[in-house]
CSV table of C-alpha atoms in Angstrom, one decimal:
chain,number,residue,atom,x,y,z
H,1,UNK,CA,57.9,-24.2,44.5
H,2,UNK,CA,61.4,-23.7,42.3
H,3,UNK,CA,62.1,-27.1,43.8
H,4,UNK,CA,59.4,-29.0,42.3
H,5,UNK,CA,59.3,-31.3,39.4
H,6,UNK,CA,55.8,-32.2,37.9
H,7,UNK,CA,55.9,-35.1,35.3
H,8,UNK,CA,54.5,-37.8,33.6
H,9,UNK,CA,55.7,-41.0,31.2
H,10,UNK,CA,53.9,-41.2,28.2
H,11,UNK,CA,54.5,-44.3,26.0
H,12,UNK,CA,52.4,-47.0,24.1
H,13,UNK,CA,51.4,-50.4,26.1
H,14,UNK,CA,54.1,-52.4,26.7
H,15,UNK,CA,57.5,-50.1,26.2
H,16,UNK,CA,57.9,-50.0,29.9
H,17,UNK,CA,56.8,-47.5,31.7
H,18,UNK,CA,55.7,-48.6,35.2
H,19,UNK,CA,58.9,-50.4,35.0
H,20,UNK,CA,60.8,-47.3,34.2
H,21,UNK,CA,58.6,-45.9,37.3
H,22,UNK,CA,59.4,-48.7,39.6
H,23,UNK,CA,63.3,-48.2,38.8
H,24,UNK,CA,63.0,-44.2,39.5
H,25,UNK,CA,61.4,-44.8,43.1
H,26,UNK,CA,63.6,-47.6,43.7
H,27,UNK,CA,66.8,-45.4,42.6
H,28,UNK,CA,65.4,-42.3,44.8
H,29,UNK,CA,65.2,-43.9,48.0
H,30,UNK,CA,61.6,-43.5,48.0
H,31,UNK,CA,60.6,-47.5,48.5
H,32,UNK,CA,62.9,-50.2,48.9
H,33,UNK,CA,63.9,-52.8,46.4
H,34,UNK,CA,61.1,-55.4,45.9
H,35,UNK,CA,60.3,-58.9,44.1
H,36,UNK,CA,57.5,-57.7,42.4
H,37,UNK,CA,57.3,-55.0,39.4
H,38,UNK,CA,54.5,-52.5,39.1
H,39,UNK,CA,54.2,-50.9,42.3
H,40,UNK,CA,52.0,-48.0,41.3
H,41,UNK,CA,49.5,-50.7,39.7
H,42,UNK,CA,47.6,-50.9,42.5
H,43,UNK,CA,44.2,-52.1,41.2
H,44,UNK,CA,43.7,-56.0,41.1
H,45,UNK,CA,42.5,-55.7,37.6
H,46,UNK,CA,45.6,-53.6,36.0
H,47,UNK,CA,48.1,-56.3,38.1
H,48,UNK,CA,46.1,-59.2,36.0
H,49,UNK,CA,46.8,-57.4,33.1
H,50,UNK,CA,49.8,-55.9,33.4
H,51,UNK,CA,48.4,-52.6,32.5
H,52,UNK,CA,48.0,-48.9,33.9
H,53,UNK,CA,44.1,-48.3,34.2
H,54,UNK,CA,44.2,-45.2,36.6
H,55,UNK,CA,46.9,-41.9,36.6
H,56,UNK,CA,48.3,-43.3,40.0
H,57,UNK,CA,50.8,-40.2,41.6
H,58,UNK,CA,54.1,-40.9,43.2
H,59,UNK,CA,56.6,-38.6,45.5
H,60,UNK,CA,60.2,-38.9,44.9
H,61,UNK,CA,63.2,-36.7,46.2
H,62,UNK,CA,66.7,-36.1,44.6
H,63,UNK,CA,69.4,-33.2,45.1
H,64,UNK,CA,67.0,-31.4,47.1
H,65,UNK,CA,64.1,-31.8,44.2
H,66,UNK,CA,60.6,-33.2,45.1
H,67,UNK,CA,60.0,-34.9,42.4
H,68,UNK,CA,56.0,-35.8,41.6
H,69,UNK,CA,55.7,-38.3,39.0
H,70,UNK,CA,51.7,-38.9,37.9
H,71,UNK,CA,51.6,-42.4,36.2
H,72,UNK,CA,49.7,-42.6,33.6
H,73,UNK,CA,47.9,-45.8,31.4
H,74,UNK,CA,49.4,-46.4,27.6
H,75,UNK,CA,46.6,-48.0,26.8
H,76,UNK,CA,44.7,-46.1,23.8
H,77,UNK,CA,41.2,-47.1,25.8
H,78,UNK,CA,42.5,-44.4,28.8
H,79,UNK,CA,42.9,-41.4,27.1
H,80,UNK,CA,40.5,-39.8,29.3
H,81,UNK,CA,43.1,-40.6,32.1
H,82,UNK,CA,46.4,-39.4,29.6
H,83,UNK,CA,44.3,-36.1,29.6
H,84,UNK,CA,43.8,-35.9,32.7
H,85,UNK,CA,47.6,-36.6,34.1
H,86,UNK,CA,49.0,-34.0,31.0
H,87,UNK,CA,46.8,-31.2,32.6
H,88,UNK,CA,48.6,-32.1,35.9
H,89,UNK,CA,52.2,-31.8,34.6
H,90,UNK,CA,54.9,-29.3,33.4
H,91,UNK,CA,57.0,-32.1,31.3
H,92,UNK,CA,56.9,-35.3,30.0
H,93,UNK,CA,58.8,-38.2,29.8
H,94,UNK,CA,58.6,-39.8,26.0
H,95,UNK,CA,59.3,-43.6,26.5
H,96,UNK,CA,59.7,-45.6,23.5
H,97,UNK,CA,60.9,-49.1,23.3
H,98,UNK,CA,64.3,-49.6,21.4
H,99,UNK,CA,63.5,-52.4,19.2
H,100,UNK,CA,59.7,-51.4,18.4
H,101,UNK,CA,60.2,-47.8,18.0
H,102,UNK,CA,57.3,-44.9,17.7
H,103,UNK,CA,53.7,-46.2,17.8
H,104,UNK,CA,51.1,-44.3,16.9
H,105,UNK,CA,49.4,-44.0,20.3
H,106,UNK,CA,52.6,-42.4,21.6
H,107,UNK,CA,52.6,-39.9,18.8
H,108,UNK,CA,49.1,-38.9,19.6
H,109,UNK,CA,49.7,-38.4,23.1
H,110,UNK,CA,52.8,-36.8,22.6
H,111,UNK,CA,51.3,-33.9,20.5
H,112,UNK,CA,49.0,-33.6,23.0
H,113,UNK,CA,51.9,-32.8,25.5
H,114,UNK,CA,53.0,-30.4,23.4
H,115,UNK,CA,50.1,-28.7,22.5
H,116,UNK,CA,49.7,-28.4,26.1
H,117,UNK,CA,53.3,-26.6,26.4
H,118,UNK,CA,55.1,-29.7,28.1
H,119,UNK,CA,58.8,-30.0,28.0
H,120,UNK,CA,59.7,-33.3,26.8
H,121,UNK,CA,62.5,-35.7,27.6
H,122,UNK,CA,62.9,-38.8,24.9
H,123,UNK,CA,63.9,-41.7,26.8
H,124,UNK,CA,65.2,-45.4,24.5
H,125,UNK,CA,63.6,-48.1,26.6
H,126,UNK,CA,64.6,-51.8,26.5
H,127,UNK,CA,68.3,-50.9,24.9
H,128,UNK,CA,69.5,-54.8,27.1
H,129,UNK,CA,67.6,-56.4,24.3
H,130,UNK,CA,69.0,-58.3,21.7
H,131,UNK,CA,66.7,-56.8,19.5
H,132,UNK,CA,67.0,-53.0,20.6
H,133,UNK,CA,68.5,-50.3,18.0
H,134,UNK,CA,68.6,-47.3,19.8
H,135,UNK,CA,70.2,-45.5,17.0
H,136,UNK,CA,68.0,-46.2,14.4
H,137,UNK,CA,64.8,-45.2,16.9
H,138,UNK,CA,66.5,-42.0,17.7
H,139,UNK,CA,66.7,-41.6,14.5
H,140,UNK,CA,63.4,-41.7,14.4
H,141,UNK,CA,62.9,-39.5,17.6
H,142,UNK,CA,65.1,-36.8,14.9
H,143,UNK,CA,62.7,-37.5,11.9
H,144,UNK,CA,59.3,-37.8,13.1
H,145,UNK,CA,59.1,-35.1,16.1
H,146,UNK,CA,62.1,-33.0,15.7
H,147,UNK,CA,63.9,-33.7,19.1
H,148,UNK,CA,67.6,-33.7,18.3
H,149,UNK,CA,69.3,-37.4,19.1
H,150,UNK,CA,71.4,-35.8,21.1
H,151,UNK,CA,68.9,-35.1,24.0
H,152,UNK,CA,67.9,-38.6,23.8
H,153,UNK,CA,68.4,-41.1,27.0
H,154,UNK,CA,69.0,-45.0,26.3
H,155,UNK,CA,67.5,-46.7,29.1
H,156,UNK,CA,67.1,-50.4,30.5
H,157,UNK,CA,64.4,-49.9,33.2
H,158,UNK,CA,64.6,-53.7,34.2
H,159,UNK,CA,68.1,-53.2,34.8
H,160,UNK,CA,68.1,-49.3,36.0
H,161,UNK,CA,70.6,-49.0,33.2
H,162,UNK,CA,70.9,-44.7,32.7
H,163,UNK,CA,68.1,-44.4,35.2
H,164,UNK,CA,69.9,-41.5,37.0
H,165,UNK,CA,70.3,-39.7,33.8
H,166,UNK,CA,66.4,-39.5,33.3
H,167,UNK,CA,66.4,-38.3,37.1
H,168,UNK,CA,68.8,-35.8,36.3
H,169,UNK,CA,67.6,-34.8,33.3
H,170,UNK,CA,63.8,-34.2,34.6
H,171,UNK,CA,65.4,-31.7,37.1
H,172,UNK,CA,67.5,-29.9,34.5
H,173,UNK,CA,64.9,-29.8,31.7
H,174,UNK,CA,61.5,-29.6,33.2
H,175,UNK,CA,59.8,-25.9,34.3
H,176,UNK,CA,59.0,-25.8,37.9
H,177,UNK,CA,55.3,-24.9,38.7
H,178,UNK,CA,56.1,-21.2,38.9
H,179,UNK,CA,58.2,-21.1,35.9
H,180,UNK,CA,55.6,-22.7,33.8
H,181,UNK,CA,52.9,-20.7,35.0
H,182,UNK,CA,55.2,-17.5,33.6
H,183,UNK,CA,56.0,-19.0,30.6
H,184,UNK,CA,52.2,-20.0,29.7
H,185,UNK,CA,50.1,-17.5,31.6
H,186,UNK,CA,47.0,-17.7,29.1
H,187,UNK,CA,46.8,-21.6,30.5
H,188,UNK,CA,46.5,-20.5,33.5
H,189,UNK,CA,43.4,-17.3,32.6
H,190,UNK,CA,46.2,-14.8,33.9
């Protein structure tokens, strides 16, 4: 159990997520490349839309991790599924696009990670846009939640720019189910 990684990626519609997903299963070894994006939008209806409708889980393995990555919607209409995914999880991965920077879906969300006792890793989406500032956003990352710039990751997930640093990261940063069970026993009725 010291070996395993629960997480999810919370963001607001649009800053990339399943993309960021598709990269990290690519970049694991876990499916091979392919010409379409959204692999873990498997419903017709969230393919026609381009959005996550149902937490949809996926298996990944790096340097002897098992990494378990639930995928959930952005969509403000899914919370019941957000909710769902953060009871799952020991750590989240907070996506935010580079030029649009924090929405307020993503900061609800996010507190509820927190109040939940979720590690979270602050990931800069989108940074191979023209438009992207990742310093001002982290910046904002700083400001507006208190997560030093420092810790935050500057990604492109259409390009898998950085992708092996959130990989890394989620091993380094992220409880285990054990440890996170010891940490928040009351969670648990222990």
């Amino acid at each position: 159990m010291g070996q395993i990684r629960n997480f999810c990626i919370i963001a607001h519609i649009d800053h990339g997520k399943s993309t960021l997903a598709d990269r990290m299963l690519e970049i694991t070894g876990s499916v091979r490349k392919v010409d379409h994006s959204q692999m873990l939008d498997r419903m017709d209806i969230e393919q026609e839309r381009g959005i996550t409708i149902k937490l949809t889980p996926a298996r990944m393995q790096r340097k002897g991790y098992e990494l378990n990555l639930i995928d959930t919607p952005g969509h403000v209409d899914f919370q019941y599924e957000v909710s769902r995914s953060l009871a799952a999880v020991e750590g989240a991965i907070l996506l935010i696009d580079a030029s649009q920077g924090i929405q307020a879906q993503t900061l609800s969300t996010l507190y509820q990670a927190m109040d939940q006792g979720l590690d979270i890793i602050p990931v800069l989406n989108k940074i191979d846009l023209p438009a992207a500032n990742p310093d001002r956003v982290a910046g904002e990352i700083e400001n507006v939640i208190g997560i030093p710039k420092e810790e935050v990751i500057c990604v492109s997930g259409k390009t898998g720019q950085n992708i092996d640093l959130v990989l890394d990261a989620i091993i380094e940063r992220f409880l285990s189910p054990e440890a996170f069970k010891q940490k928040y026993p009351k969670k648990f009725g222990l």
